mmCIF file with all atom_site columns, C-alpha atoms in Angstrom:
data_model
loop_
_atom_site.group_PDB
_atom_site.id
_atom_site.type_symbol
_atom_site.label_atom_id
_atom_site.label_alt_id
_atom_site.label_comp_id
_atom_site.label_asym_id
_atom_site.label_entity_id
_atom_site.label_seq_id
_atom_site.pdbx_PDB_ins_code
_atom_site.Cartn_x
_atom_site.Cartn_y
_atom_site.Cartn_z
_atom_site.occupancy
_atom_site.B_iso_or_equiv
_atom_site.pdbx_formal_charge
_atom_site.auth_seq_id
_atom_site.auth_comp_id
_atom_site.auth_asym_id
_atom_site.auth_atom_id
_atom_site.pdbx_PDB_model_num
ATOM 1   C CA . MET D 1 1   ? -8.157 -98.508  -116.026 1.00 0.00 ? 1   MET D CA 1
ATOM 2   C CA . ASP D 1 2   ? -4.787 -99.837  -117.134 1.00 0.00 ? 2   ASP D CA 1
ATOM 3   C CA . TYR D 1 3   ? -2.277 -101.346 -114.741 1.00 0.00 ? 3   TYR D CA 1
ATOM 4   C CA . GLN D 1 4   ? -0.151 -98.217  -114.617 1.00 0.00 ? 4   GLN D CA 1
ATOM 5   C CA . THR D 1 5   ? -3.078 -96.164  -113.360 1.00 0.00 ? 5   THR D CA 1
ATOM 6   C CA . GLY D 1 6   ? -3.710 -98.856  -110.745 1.00 0.00 ? 6   GLY D CA 1
ATOM 7   C CA . LEU D 1 7   ? -0.079 -98.687  -109.687 1.00 0.00 ? 7   LEU D CA 1
ATOM 8   C CA . ALA D 1 8   ? -0.182 -94.896  -109.513 1.00 0.00 ? 8   ALA D CA 1
ATOM 9   C CA . ILE D 1 9   ? -3.182 -95.113  -107.165 1.00 0.00 ? 9   ILE D CA 1
ATOM 10  C CA . ALA D 1 10  ? -1.966 -98.073  -105.097 1.00 0.00 ? 10  ALA D CA 1
ATOM 11  C CA . ALA D 1 11  ? 1.664  -97.045  -104.532 1.00 0.00 ? 11  ALA D CA 1
ATOM 12  C CA . PRO D 1 12  ? 1.068  -93.867  -102.495 1.00 0.00 ? 12  PRO D CA 1
ATOM 13  C CA . LEU D 1 13  ? -1.791 -95.599  -100.665 1.00 0.00 ? 13  LEU D CA 1
ATOM 14  C CA . THR D 1 14  ? 0.629  -98.350  -99.625  1.00 0.00 ? 14  THR D CA 1
ATOM 15  C CA . VAL D 1 15  ? 3.045  -95.895  -98.044  1.00 0.00 ? 15  VAL D CA 1
ATOM 16  C CA . GLY D 1 16  ? 0.200  -94.027  -96.390  1.00 0.00 ? 16  GLY D CA 1
ATOM 17  C CA . ILE D 1 17  ? -1.270 -97.188  -94.868  1.00 0.00 ? 17  ILE D CA 1
ATOM 18  C CA . ALA D 1 18  ? 2.186  -98.315  -93.710  1.00 0.00 ? 18  ALA D CA 1
ATOM 19  C CA . ALA D 1 19  ? 2.810  -94.916  -92.112  1.00 0.00 ? 19  ALA D CA 1
ATOM 20  C CA . ILE D 1 20  ? -0.567 -94.998  -90.329  1.00 0.00 ? 20  ILE D CA 1
ATOM 21  C CA . GLY D 1 21  ? 0.106  -98.537  -89.062  1.00 0.00 ? 21  GLY D CA 1
ATOM 22  C CA . SER D 1 22  ? 3.574  -97.573  -87.859  1.00 0.00 ? 22  SER D CA 1
ATOM 23  C CA . ALA D 1 23  ? 2.294  -94.442  -86.137  1.00 0.00 ? 23  ALA D CA 1
ATOM 24  C CA . LEU D 1 24  ? -0.393 -96.431  -84.312  1.00 0.00 ? 24  LEU D CA 1
ATOM 25  C CA . GLY D 1 25  ? 2.089  -99.133  -83.299  1.00 0.00 ? 25  GLY D CA 1
ATOM 26  C CA . LEU D 1 26  ? 4.690  -96.625  -82.138  1.00 0.00 ? 26  LEU D CA 1
ATOM 27  C CA . GLY D 1 27  ? 2.103  -94.649  -80.206  1.00 0.00 ? 27  GLY D CA 1
ATOM 28  C CA . LYS D 1 28  ? 0.909  -97.788  -78.436  1.00 0.00 ? 28  LYS D CA 1
ATOM 29  C CA . ALA D 1 29  ? 4.497  -98.860  -77.706  1.00 0.00 ? 29  ALA D CA 1
ATOM 30  C CA . VAL D 1 30  ? 5.465  -95.485  -76.211  1.00 0.00 ? 30  VAL D CA 1
ATOM 31  C CA . GLY D 1 31  ? 2.257  -95.301  -74.188  1.00 0.00 ? 31  GLY D CA 1
ATOM 32  C CA . SER D 1 32  ? 2.782  -98.787  -72.773  1.00 0.00 ? 32  SER D CA 1
ATOM 33  C CA . ALA D 1 33  ? 6.452  -98.045  -72.047  1.00 0.00 ? 33  ALA D CA 1
ATOM 34  C CA . MET D 1 34  ? 5.587  -94.878  -70.134  1.00 0.00 ? 34  MET D CA 1
ATOM 35  C CA . GLU D 1 35  ? 2.948  -96.754  -68.148  1.00 0.00 ? 35  GLU D CA 1
ATOM 36  C CA . ALA D 1 36  ? 5.421  -99.556  -67.368  1.00 0.00 ? 36  ALA D CA 1
ATOM 37  C CA . MET D 1 37  ? 8.088  -97.011  -66.317  1.00 0.00 ? 37  MET D CA 1
ATOM 38  C CA . GLY D 1 38  ? 5.586  -95.368  -63.995  1.00 0.00 ? 38  GLY D CA 1
ATOM 39  C CA . ARG D 1 39  ? 4.722  -98.705  -62.390  1.00 0.00 ? 39  ARG D CA 1
ATOM 40  C CA . GLN D 1 40  ? 8.263  -100.077 -62.174  1.00 0.00 ? 40  GLN D CA 1
ATOM 41  C CA . PRO D 1 41  ? 10.854 -97.273  -62.150  1.00 0.00 ? 41  PRO D CA 1
ATOM 42  C CA . GLU D 1 42  ? 13.596 -99.788  -61.233  1.00 0.00 ? 42  GLU D CA 1
ATOM 43  C CA . ALA D 1 43  ? 13.123 -101.539 -64.611  1.00 0.00 ? 43  ALA D CA 1
ATOM 44  C CA . ILE D 1 44  ? 13.607 -98.418  -66.737  1.00 0.00 ? 44  ILE D CA 1
ATOM 45  C CA . ALA D 1 45  ? 16.718 -99.693  -68.553  1.00 0.00 ? 45  ALA D CA 1
ATOM 46  C CA . LYS D 1 46  ? 15.007 -102.889 -69.681  1.00 0.00 ? 46  LYS D CA 1
ATOM 47  C CA . ILE D 1 47  ? 11.832 -101.069 -70.686  1.00 0.00 ? 47  ILE D CA 1
ATOM 48  C CA . GLN D 1 48  ? 13.819 -98.504  -72.699  1.00 0.00 ? 48  GLN D CA 1
ATOM 49  C CA . THR D 1 49  ? 15.760 -101.268 -74.459  1.00 0.00 ? 49  THR D CA 1
ATOM 50  C CA . GLY D 1 50  ? 12.553 -103.043 -75.406  1.00 0.00 ? 50  GLY D CA 1
ATOM 51  C CA . MET D 1 51  ? 11.119 -99.748  -76.547  1.00 0.00 ? 51  MET D CA 1
ATOM 52  C CA . ILE D 1 52  ? 14.162 -98.956  -78.722  1.00 0.00 ? 52  ILE D CA 1
ATOM 53  C CA . ILE D 1 53  ? 14.103 -102.413 -80.334  1.00 0.00 ? 53  ILE D CA 1
ATOM 54  C CA . GLY D 1 54  ? 10.370 -102.193 -80.989  1.00 0.00 ? 54  GLY D CA 1
ATOM 55  C CA . ALA D 1 55  ? 10.731 -98.725  -82.483  1.00 0.00 ? 55  ALA D CA 1
ATOM 56  C CA . ALA D 1 56  ? 13.589 -99.916  -84.722  1.00 0.00 ? 56  ALA D CA 1
ATOM 57  C CA . PHE D 1 57  ? 11.438 -102.784 -86.024  1.00 0.00 ? 57  PHE D CA 1
ATOM 58  C CA . ILE D 1 58  ? 8.487  -100.476 -86.671  1.00 0.00 ? 58  ILE D CA 1
ATOM 59  C CA . GLU D 1 59  ? 10.698 -97.942  -88.465  1.00 0.00 ? 59  GLU D CA 1
ATOM 60  C CA . ALA D 1 60  ? 12.233 -100.669 -90.610  1.00 0.00 ? 60  ALA D CA 1
ATOM 61  C CA . LEU D 1 61  ? 8.806  -101.791 -91.794  1.00 0.00 ? 61  LEU D CA 1
ATOM 62  C CA . THR D 1 62  ? 7.939  -98.249  -92.861  1.00 0.00 ? 62  THR D CA 1
ATOM 63  C CA . ILE D 1 63  ? 11.250 -97.952  -94.700  1.00 0.00 ? 63  ILE D CA 1
ATOM 64  C CA . TYR D 1 64  ? 10.488 -101.208 -96.553  1.00 0.00 ? 64  TYR D CA 1
ATOM 65  C CA . ALA D 1 65  ? 7.141  -99.731  -97.608  1.00 0.00 ? 65  ALA D CA 1
ATOM 66  C CA . LEU D 1 66  ? 8.913  -96.599  -98.860  1.00 0.00 ? 66  LEU D CA 1
ATOM 67  C CA . LEU D 1 67  ? 11.422 -98.724  -100.749 1.00 0.00 ? 67  LEU D CA 1
ATOM 68  C CA . ALA D 1 68  ? 8.616  -100.756 -102.337 1.00 0.00 ? 68  ALA D CA 1
ATOM 69  C CA . PHE D 1 69  ? 6.924  -97.481  -103.278 1.00 0.00 ? 69  PHE D CA 1
ATOM 70  C CA . LEU D 1 70  ? 10.072 -96.195  -104.984 1.00 0.00 ? 70  LEU D CA 1
ATOM 71  C CA . LEU D 1 71  ? 10.474 -99.487  -106.842 1.00 0.00 ? 71  LEU D CA 1
ATOM 72  C CA . VAL D 1 72  ? 6.876  -99.367  -108.056 1.00 0.00 ? 72  VAL D CA 1
ATOM 73  C CA . MET D 1 73  ? 7.208  -95.697  -109.027 1.00 0.00 ? 73  MET D CA 1
ATOM 74  C CA . GLY D 1 74  ? 9.979  -96.736  -111.392 1.00 0.00 ? 74  GLY D CA 1
ATOM 75  C CA . LYS D 1 75  ? 7.461  -98.967  -113.224 1.00 0.00 ? 75  LYS D CA 1
ATOM 76  C CA . ILE D 1 76  ? 4.916  -96.176  -113.716 1.00 0.00 ? 76  ILE D CA 1
ATOM 77  C CA . GLY D 1 77  ? 5.210  -94.426  -117.030 1.00 0.00 ? 77  GLY D CA 1
ATOM 78  C CA . ALA D 1 78  ? 7.873  -96.862  -118.237 1.00 0.00 ? 78  ALA D CA 1
ATOM 79  C CA . MET L 2 1   ? 19.513 -128.150 -54.010  1.00 0.00 ? 1   MET L CA 1
ATOM 80  C CA . THR L 2 2   ? 19.928 -125.589 -56.768  1.00 0.00 ? 2   THR L CA 1
ATOM 81  C CA . ALA L 2 3   ? 17.478 -123.051 -58.070  1.00 0.00 ? 3   ALA L CA 1
ATOM 82  C CA . LYS L 2 4   ? 17.409 -121.499 -61.509  1.00 0.00 ? 4   LYS L CA 1
ATOM 83  C CA . ILE L 2 5   ? 17.318 -117.719 -61.589  1.00 0.00 ? 5   ILE L CA 1
ATOM 84  C CA . LEU L 2 6   ? 16.979 -115.412 -64.550  1.00 0.00 ? 6   LEU L CA 1
ATOM 85  C CA . LYS L 2 7   ? 19.975 -113.120 -64.976  1.00 0.00 ? 7   LYS L CA 1
ATOM 86  C CA . SER L 2 8   ? 18.861 -110.903 -67.821  1.00 0.00 ? 8   SER L CA 1
ATOM 87  C CA . SER L 2 9   ? 21.414 -108.992 -69.898  1.00 0.00 ? 9   SER L CA 1
ATOM 88  C CA . PHE L 2 10  ? 18.665 -107.176 -71.759  1.00 0.00 ? 10  PHE L CA 1
ATOM 89  C CA . GLY L 2 11  ? 19.742 -103.742 -70.573  1.00 0.00 ? 11  GLY L CA 1
ATOM 90  C CA . LEU L 2 12  ? 20.807 -100.725 -72.587  1.00 0.00 ? 12  LEU L CA 1
ATOM 91  C CA . ASP L 2 13  ? 24.207 -102.335 -73.229  1.00 0.00 ? 13  ASP L CA 1
ATOM 92  C CA . PHE L 2 14  ? 22.370 -104.802 -75.493  1.00 0.00 ? 14  PHE L CA 1
ATOM 93  C CA . ILE L 2 15  ? 22.037 -101.990 -78.060  1.00 0.00 ? 15  ILE L CA 1
ATOM 94  C CA . GLN L 2 16  ? 25.772 -101.163 -77.768  1.00 0.00 ? 16  GLN L CA 1
ATOM 95  C CA . ARG L 2 17  ? 26.733 -104.819 -78.260  1.00 0.00 ? 17  ARG L CA 1
ATOM 96  C CA . THR L 2 18  ? 24.392 -105.061 -81.248  1.00 0.00 ? 18  THR L CA 1
ATOM 97  C CA . LEU L 2 19  ? 25.989 -101.974 -82.812  1.00 0.00 ? 19  LEU L CA 1
ATOM 98  C CA . LYS L 2 20  ? 29.523 -103.320 -82.303  1.00 0.00 ? 20  LYS L CA 1
ATOM 99  C CA . THR L 2 21  ? 28.627 -106.694 -83.828  1.00 0.00 ? 21  THR L CA 1
ATOM 100 C CA . THR L 2 22  ? 26.877 -104.988 -86.750  1.00 0.00 ? 22  THR L CA 1
ATOM 101 C CA . GLY L 2 23  ? 29.948 -102.836 -87.413  1.00 0.00 ? 23  GLY L CA 1
ATOM 102 C CA . VAL L 2 24  ? 32.240 -105.846 -87.521  1.00 0.00 ? 24  VAL L CA 1
ATOM 103 C CA . VAL L 2 25  ? 29.858 -107.887 -89.709  1.00 0.00 ? 25  VAL L CA 1
ATOM 104 C CA . LEU L 2 26  ? 29.362 -104.897 -92.006  1.00 0.00 ? 26  LEU L CA 1
ATOM 105 C CA . LEU L 2 27  ? 33.095 -104.399 -92.550  1.00 0.00 ? 27  LEU L CA 1
ATOM 106 C CA . VAL L 2 28  ? 33.783 -108.085 -93.205  1.00 0.00 ? 28  VAL L CA 1
ATOM 107 C CA . THR L 2 29  ? 30.825 -108.560 -95.541  1.00 0.00 ? 29  THR L CA 1
ATOM 108 C CA . PHE L 2 30  ? 31.591 -105.292 -97.367  1.00 0.00 ? 30  PHE L CA 1
ATOM 109 C CA . ALA L 2 31  ? 35.026 -106.625 -98.313  1.00 0.00 ? 31  ALA L CA 1
ATOM 110 C CA . CYS L 2 32  ? 33.602 -109.996 -99.393  1.00 0.00 ? 32  CYS L CA 1
ATOM 111 C CA . GLY L 2 33  ? 30.658 -108.359 -101.195 1.00 0.00 ? 33  GLY L CA 1
ATOM 112 C CA . ALA L 2 34  ? 32.908 -105.977 -103.119 1.00 0.00 ? 34  ALA L CA 1
ATOM 113 C CA . TYR L 2 35  ? 34.883 -108.976 -104.386 1.00 0.00 ? 35  TYR L CA 1
ATOM 114 C CA . TYR L 2 36  ? 31.938 -111.248 -105.262 1.00 0.00 ? 36  TYR L CA 1
ATOM 115 C CA . PHE L 2 37  ? 29.067 -108.870 -106.181 1.00 0.00 ? 37  PHE L CA 1
ATOM 116 C CA . GLY L 2 38  ? 30.783 -105.697 -107.389 1.00 0.00 ? 38  GLY L CA 1
ATOM 117 C CA . PHE L 2 39  ? 31.837 -102.487 -105.716 1.00 0.00 ? 39  PHE L CA 1
ATOM 118 C CA . TYR L 2 40  ? 28.608 -100.508 -106.134 1.00 0.00 ? 40  TYR L CA 1
ATOM 119 C CA . ASP L 2 41  ? 26.370 -103.225 -104.711 1.00 0.00 ? 41  ASP L CA 1
ATOM 120 C CA . ALA L 2 42  ? 28.737 -103.592 -101.770 1.00 0.00 ? 42  ALA L CA 1
ATOM 121 C CA . LEU L 2 43  ? 28.793 -99.810  -101.335 1.00 0.00 ? 43  LEU L CA 1
ATOM 122 C CA . ALA L 2 44  ? 24.979 -99.686  -101.359 1.00 0.00 ? 44  ALA L CA 1
ATOM 123 C CA . TYR L 2 45  ? 24.883 -102.442 -98.737  1.00 0.00 ? 45  TYR L CA 1
ATOM 124 C CA . PHE L 2 46  ? 27.573 -100.726 -96.638  1.00 0.00 ? 46  PHE L CA 1
ATOM 125 C CA . SER L 2 47  ? 25.922 -97.292  -96.842  1.00 0.00 ? 47  SER L CA 1
ATOM 126 C CA . ALA L 2 48  ? 22.525 -98.698  -95.888  1.00 0.00 ? 48  ALA L CA 1
ATOM 127 C CA . GLY L 2 49  ? 24.098 -100.611 -92.990  1.00 0.00 ? 49  GLY L CA 1
ATOM 128 C CA . ILE L 2 50  ? 25.864 -97.489  -91.712  1.00 0.00 ? 50  ILE L CA 1
ATOM 129 C CA . TRP L 2 51  ? 22.646 -95.516  -92.077  1.00 0.00 ? 51  TRP L CA 1
ATOM 130 C CA . SER L 2 52  ? 20.673 -98.050  -90.049  1.00 0.00 ? 52  SER L CA 1
ATOM 131 C CA . MET L 2 53  ? 23.396 -98.076  -87.358  1.00 0.00 ? 53  MET L CA 1
ATOM 132 C CA . VAL L 2 54  ? 23.341 -94.274  -87.082  1.00 0.00 ? 54  VAL L CA 1
ATOM 133 C CA . ASN L 2 55  ? 19.541 -94.399  -87.043  1.00 0.00 ? 55  ASN L CA 1
ATOM 134 C CA . LEU L 2 56  ? 19.617 -96.856  -84.133  1.00 0.00 ? 56  LEU L CA 1
ATOM 135 C CA . ILE L 2 57  ? 22.145 -94.677  -82.251  1.00 0.00 ? 57  ILE L CA 1
ATOM 136 C CA . PHE L 2 58  ? 19.918 -91.619  -82.619  1.00 0.00 ? 58  PHE L CA 1
ATOM 137 C CA . LEU L 2 59  ? 16.776 -93.583  -81.809  1.00 0.00 ? 59  LEU L CA 1
ATOM 138 C CA . SER L 2 60  ? 18.407 -94.937  -78.666  1.00 0.00 ? 60  SER L CA 1
ATOM 139 C CA . ALA L 2 61  ? 19.604 -91.482  -77.609  1.00 0.00 ? 61  ALA L CA 1
ATOM 140 C CA . LEU L 2 62  ? 16.195 -89.987  -78.317  1.00 0.00 ? 62  LEU L CA 1
ATOM 141 C CA . VAL L 2 63  ? 14.359 -92.617  -76.264  1.00 0.00 ? 63  VAL L CA 1
ATOM 142 C CA . ARG L 2 64  ? 16.821 -92.278  -73.379  1.00 0.00 ? 64  ARG L CA 1
ATOM 143 C CA . THR L 2 65  ? 16.540 -88.479  -73.426  1.00 0.00 ? 65  THR L CA 1
ATOM 144 C CA . ALA L 2 66  ? 12.838 -88.088  -74.022  1.00 0.00 ? 66  ALA L CA 1
ATOM 145 C CA . LEU L 2 67  ? 11.332 -91.011  -72.124  1.00 0.00 ? 67  LEU L CA 1
ATOM 146 C CA . LYS L 2 68  ? 12.477 -90.835  -68.543  1.00 0.00 ? 68  LYS L CA 1
ATOM 147 C CA . PRO L 2 69  ? 10.301 -90.375  -65.498  1.00 0.00 ? 69  PRO L CA 1
ATOM 148 C CA . GLU L 2 70  ? 12.413 -87.690  -63.815  1.00 0.00 ? 70  GLU L CA 1
ATOM 149 C CA . GLY L 2 71  ? 11.704 -85.200  -66.599  1.00 0.00 ? 71  GLY L CA 1
ATOM 150 C CA . VAL L 2 72  ? 12.544 -84.454  -70.193  1.00 0.00 ? 72  VAL L CA 1
ATOM 151 C CA . ASP L 2 73  ? 15.660 -82.579  -71.274  1.00 0.00 ? 73  ASP L CA 1
ATOM 152 C CA . LYS L 2 74  ? 13.864 -80.428  -73.825  1.00 0.00 ? 74  LYS L CA 1
ATOM 153 C CA . VAL L 2 75  ? 16.936 -78.938  -75.524  1.00 0.00 ? 75  VAL L CA 1
ATOM 154 C CA . ALA L 2 76  ? 18.691 -82.278  -75.991  1.00 0.00 ? 76  ALA L CA 1
ATOM 155 C CA . THR L 2 77  ? 15.463 -83.880  -77.228  1.00 0.00 ? 77  THR L CA 1
ATOM 156 C CA . ALA L 2 78  ? 14.901 -81.070  -79.731  1.00 0.00 ? 78  ALA L CA 1
ATOM 157 C CA . VAL L 2 79  ? 18.488 -81.263  -81.027  1.00 0.00 ? 79  VAL L CA 1
ATOM 158 C CA . LEU L 2 80  ? 18.302 -85.057  -81.409  1.00 0.00 ? 80  LEU L CA 1
ATOM 159 C CA . ALA L 2 81  ? 14.911 -84.850  -83.127  1.00 0.00 ? 81  ALA L CA 1
ATOM 160 C CA . LEU L 2 82  ? 16.162 -82.135  -85.479  1.00 0.00 ? 82  LEU L CA 1
ATOM 161 C CA . ILE L 2 83  ? 19.179 -84.243  -86.446  1.00 0.00 ? 83  ILE L CA 1
ATOM 162 C CA . LYS L 2 84  ? 17.329 -87.547  -86.704  1.00 0.00 ? 84  LYS L CA 1
ATOM 163 C CA . PHE L 2 85  ? 14.190 -86.624  -88.549  1.00 0.00 ? 85  PHE L CA 1
ATOM 164 C CA . PRO L 2 86  ? 15.156 -84.120  -91.262  1.00 0.00 ? 86  PRO L CA 1
ATOM 165 C CA . LEU L 2 87  ? 18.867 -84.851  -91.739  1.00 0.00 ? 87  LEU L CA 1
ATOM 166 C CA . LEU L 2 88  ? 19.053 -88.613  -91.237  1.00 0.00 ? 88  LEU L CA 1
ATOM 167 C CA . TYR L 2 89  ? 15.839 -89.297  -93.116  1.00 0.00 ? 89  TYR L CA 1
ATOM 168 C CA . GLY L 2 90  ? 16.987 -86.947  -95.889  1.00 0.00 ? 90  GLY L CA 1
ATOM 169 C CA . ALA L 2 91  ? 20.190 -88.982  -96.151  1.00 0.00 ? 91  ALA L CA 1
ATOM 170 C CA . GLY L 2 92  ? 18.086 -92.157  -96.235  1.00 0.00 ? 92  GLY L CA 1
ATOM 171 C CA . TYR L 2 93  ? 15.932 -90.768  -99.026  1.00 0.00 ? 93  TYR L CA 1
ATOM 172 C CA . PHE L 2 94  ? 19.096 -89.818  -100.922 1.00 0.00 ? 94  PHE L CA 1
ATOM 173 C CA . LEU L 2 95  ? 20.379 -93.401  -100.560 1.00 0.00 ? 95  LEU L CA 1
ATOM 174 C CA . LEU L 2 96  ? 17.093 -94.807  -101.846 1.00 0.00 ? 96  LEU L CA 1
ATOM 175 C CA . THR L 2 97  ? 16.981 -92.521  -104.879 1.00 0.00 ? 97  THR L CA 1
ATOM 176 C CA . VAL L 2 98  ? 20.621 -92.746  -106.039 1.00 0.00 ? 98  VAL L CA 1
ATOM 177 C CA . GLU L 2 99  ? 20.582 -94.382  -109.467 1.00 0.00 ? 99  GLU L CA 1
ATOM 178 C CA . ILE L 2 100 ? 23.725 -96.481  -109.031 1.00 0.00 ? 100 ILE L CA 1
ATOM 179 C CA . PHE L 2 101 ? 22.428 -98.267  -105.900 1.00 0.00 ? 101 PHE L CA 1
ATOM 180 C CA . ARG L 2 102 ? 20.198 -101.283 -106.550 1.00 0.00 ? 102 ARG L CA 1
ATOM 181 C CA . PRO L 2 103 ? 17.332 -101.869 -104.080 1.00 0.00 ? 103 PRO L CA 1
ATOM 182 C CA . ILE L 2 104 ? 18.238 -105.408 -102.970 1.00 0.00 ? 104 ILE L CA 1
ATOM 183 C CA . PRO L 2 105 ? 21.645 -104.512 -101.408 1.00 0.00 ? 105 PRO L CA 1
ATOM 184 C CA . LEU L 2 106 ? 19.960 -101.506 -99.778  1.00 0.00 ? 106 LEU L CA 1
ATOM 185 C CA . VAL L 2 107 ? 17.280 -103.717 -98.226  1.00 0.00 ? 107 VAL L CA 1
ATOM 186 C CA . ILE L 2 108 ? 19.904 -106.173 -96.955  1.00 0.00 ? 108 ILE L CA 1
ATOM 187 C CA . GLY L 2 109 ? 21.983 -103.334 -95.486  1.00 0.00 ? 109 GLY L CA 1
ATOM 188 C CA . LEU L 2 110 ? 18.950 -101.737 -93.831  1.00 0.00 ? 110 LEU L CA 1
ATOM 189 C CA . SER L 2 111 ? 17.928 -105.088 -92.342  1.00 0.00 ? 111 SER L CA 1
ATOM 190 C CA . LEU L 2 112 ? 21.358 -106.038 -90.996  1.00 0.00 ? 112 LEU L CA 1
ATOM 191 C CA . VAL L 2 113 ? 20.999 -104.331 -87.597  1.00 0.00 ? 113 VAL L CA 1
ATOM 192 C CA . ILE L 2 114 ? 17.600 -105.900 -87.070  1.00 0.00 ? 114 ILE L CA 1
ATOM 193 C CA . LEU L 2 115 ? 18.833 -109.319 -88.154  1.00 0.00 ? 115 LEU L CA 1
ATOM 194 C CA . ILE L 2 116 ? 21.779 -109.148 -85.741  1.00 0.00 ? 116 ILE L CA 1
ATOM 195 C CA . MET L 2 117 ? 19.542 -107.919 -82.943  1.00 0.00 ? 117 MET L CA 1
ATOM 196 C CA . PHE L 2 118 ? 17.172 -110.839 -83.542  1.00 0.00 ? 118 PHE L CA 1
ATOM 197 C CA . LEU L 2 119 ? 20.002 -113.399 -83.745  1.00 0.00 ? 119 LEU L CA 1
ATOM 198 C CA . LYS L 2 120 ? 21.668 -112.109 -80.561  1.00 0.00 ? 120 LYS L CA 1
ATOM 199 C CA . ALA L 2 121 ? 18.393 -112.247 -78.623  1.00 0.00 ? 121 ALA L CA 1
ATOM 200 C CA . ALA L 2 122 ? 17.457 -115.658 -80.082  1.00 0.00 ? 122 ALA L CA 1
ATOM 201 C CA . SER L 2 123 ? 20.875 -117.128 -79.274  1.00 0.00 ? 123 SER L CA 1
ATOM 202 C CA . ARG L 2 124 ? 20.634 -115.978 -75.646  1.00 0.00 ? 124 ARG L CA 1
ATOM 203 C CA . VAL L 2 125 ? 17.207 -117.573 -75.337  1.00 0.00 ? 125 VAL L CA 1
ATOM 204 C CA . LEU L 2 126 ? 18.093 -120.823 -77.156  1.00 0.00 ? 126 LEU L CA 1
ATOM 205 C CA . LEU L 2 127 ? 21.408 -121.327 -75.324  1.00 0.00 ? 127 LEU L CA 1
ATOM 206 C CA . ASN L 2 128 ? 19.889 -120.363 -71.944  1.00 0.00 ? 128 ASN L CA 1
ATOM 207 C CA . LEU L 2 129 ? 22.634 -117.796 -71.406  1.00 0.00 ? 129 LEU L CA 1
ATOM 208 C CA . ASP L 2 130 ? 20.446 -115.719 -69.118  1.00 0.00 ? 130 ASP L CA 1
ATOM 209 C CA . VAL L 2 131 ? 19.528 -118.606 -66.810  1.00 0.00 ? 131 VAL L CA 1
ATOM 210 C CA . VAL L 2 132 ? 22.108 -119.495 -64.171  1.00 0.00 ? 132 VAL L CA 1
ATOM 211 C CA . ASN L 2 133 ? 22.006 -122.083 -61.410  1.00 0.00 ? 133 ASN L CA 1
ATOM 212 C CA . GLN L 2 134 ? 22.323 -120.776 -57.902  1.00 0.00 ? 134 GLN L CA 1
ATOM 213 C CA . GLU L 2 135 ? 22.799 -122.628 -54.635  1.00 0.00 ? 135 GLU L CA 1
ATOM 214 C CA . ASP L 2 136 ? 19.611 -122.563 -52.637  1.00 0.00 ? 136 ASP L CA 1
ATOM 215 C CA . SER L 2 137 ? 20.289 -120.072 -49.847  1.00 0.00 ? 137 SER L CA 1
ATOM 216 C CA . THR L 2 138 ? 17.805 -121.739 -47.501  1.00 0.00 ? 138 THR L CA 1
ATOM 217 C CA . ARG L 2 139 ? 19.855 -124.993 -47.346  1.00 0.00 ? 139 ARG L CA 1
ATOM 218 C CA . GLY L 2 140 ? 22.096 -123.826 -44.542  1.00 0.00 ? 140 GLY L CA 1
ATOM 219 C CA . LEU L 2 141 ? 19.170 -122.721 -42.421  1.00 0.00 ? 141 LEU L CA 1
ATOM 220 C CA . ALA L 2 142 ? 17.689 -126.198 -41.981  1.00 0.00 ? 142 ALA L CA 1
#
């Protein structure tokens, strides 16, 4: 197996694994936020802010994985 | 006797302040970047920064609309989700695949909001801006 075949297998796997990790992290974050809102309704604004920041970080990591994928795709078949 | 209390400014206005700061930093660095690194790199950086700002605005609106204990506004949530996921992500994919935009300025532009968010939060913690001294209210009772 040459390195280009390895890249062609690894690149989509990378994005897939990143997407799965992000989905799990986001799911846990939303679940915990809903639980915290139920326990402390007076702290909703702070919980939502934390939730938004966490979601932005998680999304950014997935976008980096997609960007790395596109960079690697440019090397395949070159 | 004084007591230290925590006066947190970590409310929803934190996102608004982050967006304003990002906008200002983006405009200033776009002008400098266009002069020092070339117009297309600066444009890639600027476009990615604007995209991440719009993404944060929609994310914030979506969380505020969808995650509230008194009930979900289904129509507003659906409209926001329909704008954010297909349209905004389509625009992001377009940015990533445009030939004239190099990846490094795109990564820097996409990271700018997060960097500013981190720096704003870190500065508040390091400078103790959320901790204020307060006169002990029990002093007068003695």
